[in-house]
PDB file of C-alpha atoms in Angstrom:
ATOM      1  CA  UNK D 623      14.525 -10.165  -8.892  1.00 58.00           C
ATOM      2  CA  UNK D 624      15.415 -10.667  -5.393  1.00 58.00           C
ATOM      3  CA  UNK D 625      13.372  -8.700  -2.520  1.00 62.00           C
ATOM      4  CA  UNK D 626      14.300  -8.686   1.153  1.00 58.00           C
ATOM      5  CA  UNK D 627      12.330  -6.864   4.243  1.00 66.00           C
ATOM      6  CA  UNK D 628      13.986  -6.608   7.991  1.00 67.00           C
ATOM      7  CA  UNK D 629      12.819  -5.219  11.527  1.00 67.00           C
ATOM      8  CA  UNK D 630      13.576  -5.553  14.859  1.00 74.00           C
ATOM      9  CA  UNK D 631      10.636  -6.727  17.832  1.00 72.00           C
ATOM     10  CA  UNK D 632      11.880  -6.664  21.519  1.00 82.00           C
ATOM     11  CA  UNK D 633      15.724  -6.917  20.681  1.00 85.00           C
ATOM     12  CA  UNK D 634      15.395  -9.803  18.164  1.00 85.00           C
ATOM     13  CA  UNK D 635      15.846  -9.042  14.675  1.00 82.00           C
ATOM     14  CA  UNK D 636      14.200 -10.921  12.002  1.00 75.00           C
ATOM     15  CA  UNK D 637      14.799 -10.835   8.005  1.00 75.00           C
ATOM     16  CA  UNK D 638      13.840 -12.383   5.227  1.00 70.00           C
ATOM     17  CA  UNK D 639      15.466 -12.652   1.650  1.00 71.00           C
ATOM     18  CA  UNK D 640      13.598 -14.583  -1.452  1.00 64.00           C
ATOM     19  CA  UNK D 641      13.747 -14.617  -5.369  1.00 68.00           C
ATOM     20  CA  UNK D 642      10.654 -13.446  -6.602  1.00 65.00           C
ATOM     21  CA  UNK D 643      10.091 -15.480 -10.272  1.00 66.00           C
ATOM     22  CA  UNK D 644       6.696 -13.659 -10.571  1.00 73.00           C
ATOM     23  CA  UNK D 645       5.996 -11.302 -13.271  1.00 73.00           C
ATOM     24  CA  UNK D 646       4.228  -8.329 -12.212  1.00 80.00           C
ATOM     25  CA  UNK D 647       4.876  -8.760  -8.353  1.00 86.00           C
ATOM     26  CA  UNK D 648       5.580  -5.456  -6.309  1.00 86.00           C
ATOM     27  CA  UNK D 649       6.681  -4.346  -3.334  1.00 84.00           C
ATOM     28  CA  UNK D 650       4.126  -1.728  -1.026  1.00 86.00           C
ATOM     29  CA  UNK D 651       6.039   1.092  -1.901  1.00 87.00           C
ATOM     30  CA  UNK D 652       6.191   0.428  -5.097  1.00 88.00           C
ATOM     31  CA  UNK D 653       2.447  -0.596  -5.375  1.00 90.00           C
ATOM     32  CA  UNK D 654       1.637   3.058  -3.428  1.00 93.00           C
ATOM     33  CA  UNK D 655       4.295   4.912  -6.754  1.00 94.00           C
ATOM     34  CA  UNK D 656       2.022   2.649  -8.942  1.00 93.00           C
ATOM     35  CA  UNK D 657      -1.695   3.783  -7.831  1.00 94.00           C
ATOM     36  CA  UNK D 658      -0.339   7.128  -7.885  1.00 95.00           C
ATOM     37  CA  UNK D 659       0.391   7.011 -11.470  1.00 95.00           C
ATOM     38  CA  UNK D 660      -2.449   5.167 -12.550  1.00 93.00           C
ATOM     39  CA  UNK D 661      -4.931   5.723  -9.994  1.00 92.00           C
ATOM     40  CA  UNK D 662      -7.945   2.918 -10.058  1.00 92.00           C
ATOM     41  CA  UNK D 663     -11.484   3.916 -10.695  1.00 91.00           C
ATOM     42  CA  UNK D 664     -12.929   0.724 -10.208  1.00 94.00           C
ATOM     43  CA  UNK D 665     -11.435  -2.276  -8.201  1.00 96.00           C
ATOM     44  CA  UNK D 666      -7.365  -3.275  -8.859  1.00 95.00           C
ATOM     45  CA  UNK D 667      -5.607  -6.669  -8.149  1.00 95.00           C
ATOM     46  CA  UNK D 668      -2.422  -6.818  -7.725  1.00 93.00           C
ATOM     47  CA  UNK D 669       0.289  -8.939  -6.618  1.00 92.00           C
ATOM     48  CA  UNK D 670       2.324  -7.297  -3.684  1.00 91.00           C
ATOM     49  CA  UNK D 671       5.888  -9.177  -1.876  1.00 86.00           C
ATOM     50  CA  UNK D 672       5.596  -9.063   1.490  1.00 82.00           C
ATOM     51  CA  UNK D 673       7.624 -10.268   4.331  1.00 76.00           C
ATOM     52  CA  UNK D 674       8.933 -12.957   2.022  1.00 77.00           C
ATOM     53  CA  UNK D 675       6.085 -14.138   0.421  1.00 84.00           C
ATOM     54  CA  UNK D 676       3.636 -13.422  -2.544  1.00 89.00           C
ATOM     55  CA  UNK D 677      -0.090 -11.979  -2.021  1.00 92.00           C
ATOM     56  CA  UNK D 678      -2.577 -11.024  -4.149  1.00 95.00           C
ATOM     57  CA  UNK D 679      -4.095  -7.994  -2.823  1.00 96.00           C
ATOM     58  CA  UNK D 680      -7.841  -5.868  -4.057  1.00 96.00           C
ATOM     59  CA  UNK D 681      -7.108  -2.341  -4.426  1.00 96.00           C
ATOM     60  CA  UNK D 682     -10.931  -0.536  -3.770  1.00 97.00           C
ATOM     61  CA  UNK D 683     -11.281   2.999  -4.943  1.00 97.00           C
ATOM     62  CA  UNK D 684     -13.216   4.986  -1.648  1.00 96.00           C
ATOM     63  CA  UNK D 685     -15.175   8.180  -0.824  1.00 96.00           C
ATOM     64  CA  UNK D 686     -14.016  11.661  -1.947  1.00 96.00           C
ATOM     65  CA  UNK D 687     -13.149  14.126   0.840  1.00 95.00           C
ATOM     66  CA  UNK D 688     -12.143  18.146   0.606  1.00 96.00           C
ATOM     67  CA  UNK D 689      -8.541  19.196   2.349  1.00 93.00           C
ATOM     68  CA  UNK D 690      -6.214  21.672   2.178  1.00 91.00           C
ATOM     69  CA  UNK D 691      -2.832  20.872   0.255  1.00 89.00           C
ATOM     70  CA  UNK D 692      -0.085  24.159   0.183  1.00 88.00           C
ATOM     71  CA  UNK D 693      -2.840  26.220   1.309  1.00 89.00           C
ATOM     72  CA  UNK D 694      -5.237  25.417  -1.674  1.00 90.00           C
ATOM     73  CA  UNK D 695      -8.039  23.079  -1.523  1.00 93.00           C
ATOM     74  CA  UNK D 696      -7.818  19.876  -3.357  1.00 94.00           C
ATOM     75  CA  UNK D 697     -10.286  16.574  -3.985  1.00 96.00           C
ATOM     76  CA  UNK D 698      -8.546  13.501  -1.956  1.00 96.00           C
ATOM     77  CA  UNK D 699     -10.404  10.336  -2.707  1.00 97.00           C
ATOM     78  CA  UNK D 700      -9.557   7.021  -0.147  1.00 97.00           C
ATOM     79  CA  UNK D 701      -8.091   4.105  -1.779  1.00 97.00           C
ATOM     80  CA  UNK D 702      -8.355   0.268   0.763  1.00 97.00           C
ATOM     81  CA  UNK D 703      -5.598  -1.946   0.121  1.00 96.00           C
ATOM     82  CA  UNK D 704      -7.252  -5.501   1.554  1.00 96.00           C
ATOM     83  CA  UNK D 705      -5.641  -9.363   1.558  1.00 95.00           C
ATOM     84  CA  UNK D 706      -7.746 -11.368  -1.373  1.00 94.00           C
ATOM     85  CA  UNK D 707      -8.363 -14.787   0.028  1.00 93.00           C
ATOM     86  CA  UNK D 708      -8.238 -16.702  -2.523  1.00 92.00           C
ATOM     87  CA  UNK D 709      -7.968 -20.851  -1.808  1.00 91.00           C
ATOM     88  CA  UNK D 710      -4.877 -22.376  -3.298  1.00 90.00           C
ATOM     89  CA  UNK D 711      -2.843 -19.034  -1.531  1.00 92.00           C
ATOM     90  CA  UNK D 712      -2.082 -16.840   1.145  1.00 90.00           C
ATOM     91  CA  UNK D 713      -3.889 -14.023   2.485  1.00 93.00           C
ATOM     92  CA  UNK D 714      -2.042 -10.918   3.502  1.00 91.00           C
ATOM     93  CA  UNK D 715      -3.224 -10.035   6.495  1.00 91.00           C
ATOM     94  CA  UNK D 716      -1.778  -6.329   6.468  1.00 89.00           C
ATOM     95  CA  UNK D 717      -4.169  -2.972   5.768  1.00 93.00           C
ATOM     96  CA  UNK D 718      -3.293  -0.562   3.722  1.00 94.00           C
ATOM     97  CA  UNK D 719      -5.237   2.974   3.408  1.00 96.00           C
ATOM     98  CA  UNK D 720      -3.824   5.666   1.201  1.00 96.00           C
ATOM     99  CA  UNK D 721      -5.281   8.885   0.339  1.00 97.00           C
ATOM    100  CA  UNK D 722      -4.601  10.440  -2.811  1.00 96.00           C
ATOM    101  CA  UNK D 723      -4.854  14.448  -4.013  1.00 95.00           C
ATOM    102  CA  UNK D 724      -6.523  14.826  -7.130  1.00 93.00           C
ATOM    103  CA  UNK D 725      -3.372  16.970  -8.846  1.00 93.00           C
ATOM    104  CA  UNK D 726      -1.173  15.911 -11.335  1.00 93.00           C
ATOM    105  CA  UNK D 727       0.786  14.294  -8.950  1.00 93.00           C
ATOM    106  CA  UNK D 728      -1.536  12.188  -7.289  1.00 94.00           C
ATOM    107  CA  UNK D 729       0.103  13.601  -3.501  1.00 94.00           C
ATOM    108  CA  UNK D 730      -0.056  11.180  -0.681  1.00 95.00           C
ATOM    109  CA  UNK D 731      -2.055  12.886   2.127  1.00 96.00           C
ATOM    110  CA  UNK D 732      -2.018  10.328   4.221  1.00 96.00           C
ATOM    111  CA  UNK D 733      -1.176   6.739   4.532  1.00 95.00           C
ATOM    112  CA  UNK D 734      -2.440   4.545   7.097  1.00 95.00           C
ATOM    113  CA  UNK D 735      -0.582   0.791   7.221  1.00 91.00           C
ATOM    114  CA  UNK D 736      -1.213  -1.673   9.876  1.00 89.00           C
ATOM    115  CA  UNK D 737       0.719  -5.035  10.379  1.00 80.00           C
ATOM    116  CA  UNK D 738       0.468  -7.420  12.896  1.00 75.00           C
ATOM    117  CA  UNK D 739       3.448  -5.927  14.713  1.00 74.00           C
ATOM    118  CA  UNK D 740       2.408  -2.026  14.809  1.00 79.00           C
ATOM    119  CA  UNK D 741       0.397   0.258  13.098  1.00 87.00           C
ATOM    120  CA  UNK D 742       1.785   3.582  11.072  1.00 87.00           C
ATOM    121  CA  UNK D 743      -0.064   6.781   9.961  1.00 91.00           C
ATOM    122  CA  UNK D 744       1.706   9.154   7.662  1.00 91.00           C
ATOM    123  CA  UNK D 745      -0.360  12.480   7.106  1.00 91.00           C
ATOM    124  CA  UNK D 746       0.969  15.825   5.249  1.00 90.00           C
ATOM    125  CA  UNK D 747       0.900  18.665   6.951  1.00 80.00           C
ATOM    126  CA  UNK D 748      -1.513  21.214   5.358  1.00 70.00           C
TER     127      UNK D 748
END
């Protein structure tokens, strides 16, 4: 599998483009499509590709919280997406914070990322 990630920073753009020989490695958006189907009740590893390079991330299950979703209210529980340092390899050093509806389709009410380069918060409208 190949994986590639791109941006552009004050005019400059930068890519990246690797072959990923790891079993079992995902990308974020992938790794957000994953916890939705399966979501964690206790901690979650996983291996996530990132800006050309493999981390091992700790997926930790959070506090429950009431909102509205189409006008109905619905159980969201918090899910942290945090580097693992671990010795022999990188740490990411990206957040992740997702927030999860308790329906059967696991809707993404909001998503919080932060990189070293800017910060992004998705939220659904109510």
């Amino acid at each position: 599998m190949r994986a590639w990630s791109s941006y552009r920073w004050r005019g400059e753009a930068k890519a990246r483009e690797a072959e990923v020989g790891q079993a079992g490695v995902i990308d974020i958006a992938s790794g957000i499509q994953a916890l939705r189907r399966d979501p964690p009740t206790g901690t979650r590893v996983l291996e996530i590709w990132s800006d050309g390079r493999v981390y091992p991330v700790l997926v930790l299950p959070g506090a429950t919280r009431r909102q509205l979703l189409r006008g109905e209210p619905v159980t969201v529980r918090a899910y942290s997406i945090r580097g693992l340092s671990r010795p022999e390899r990188r740490t990411w050093k990206g957040r992740l914070d997702l927030w999860l509806a308790d329906d059967p389709a696991a809707t993404p009410m909001e998503i919080r990322v932060q990189r070293s380069l800017a910060d992004l918060v998705l939220t659904l409208a109510p």
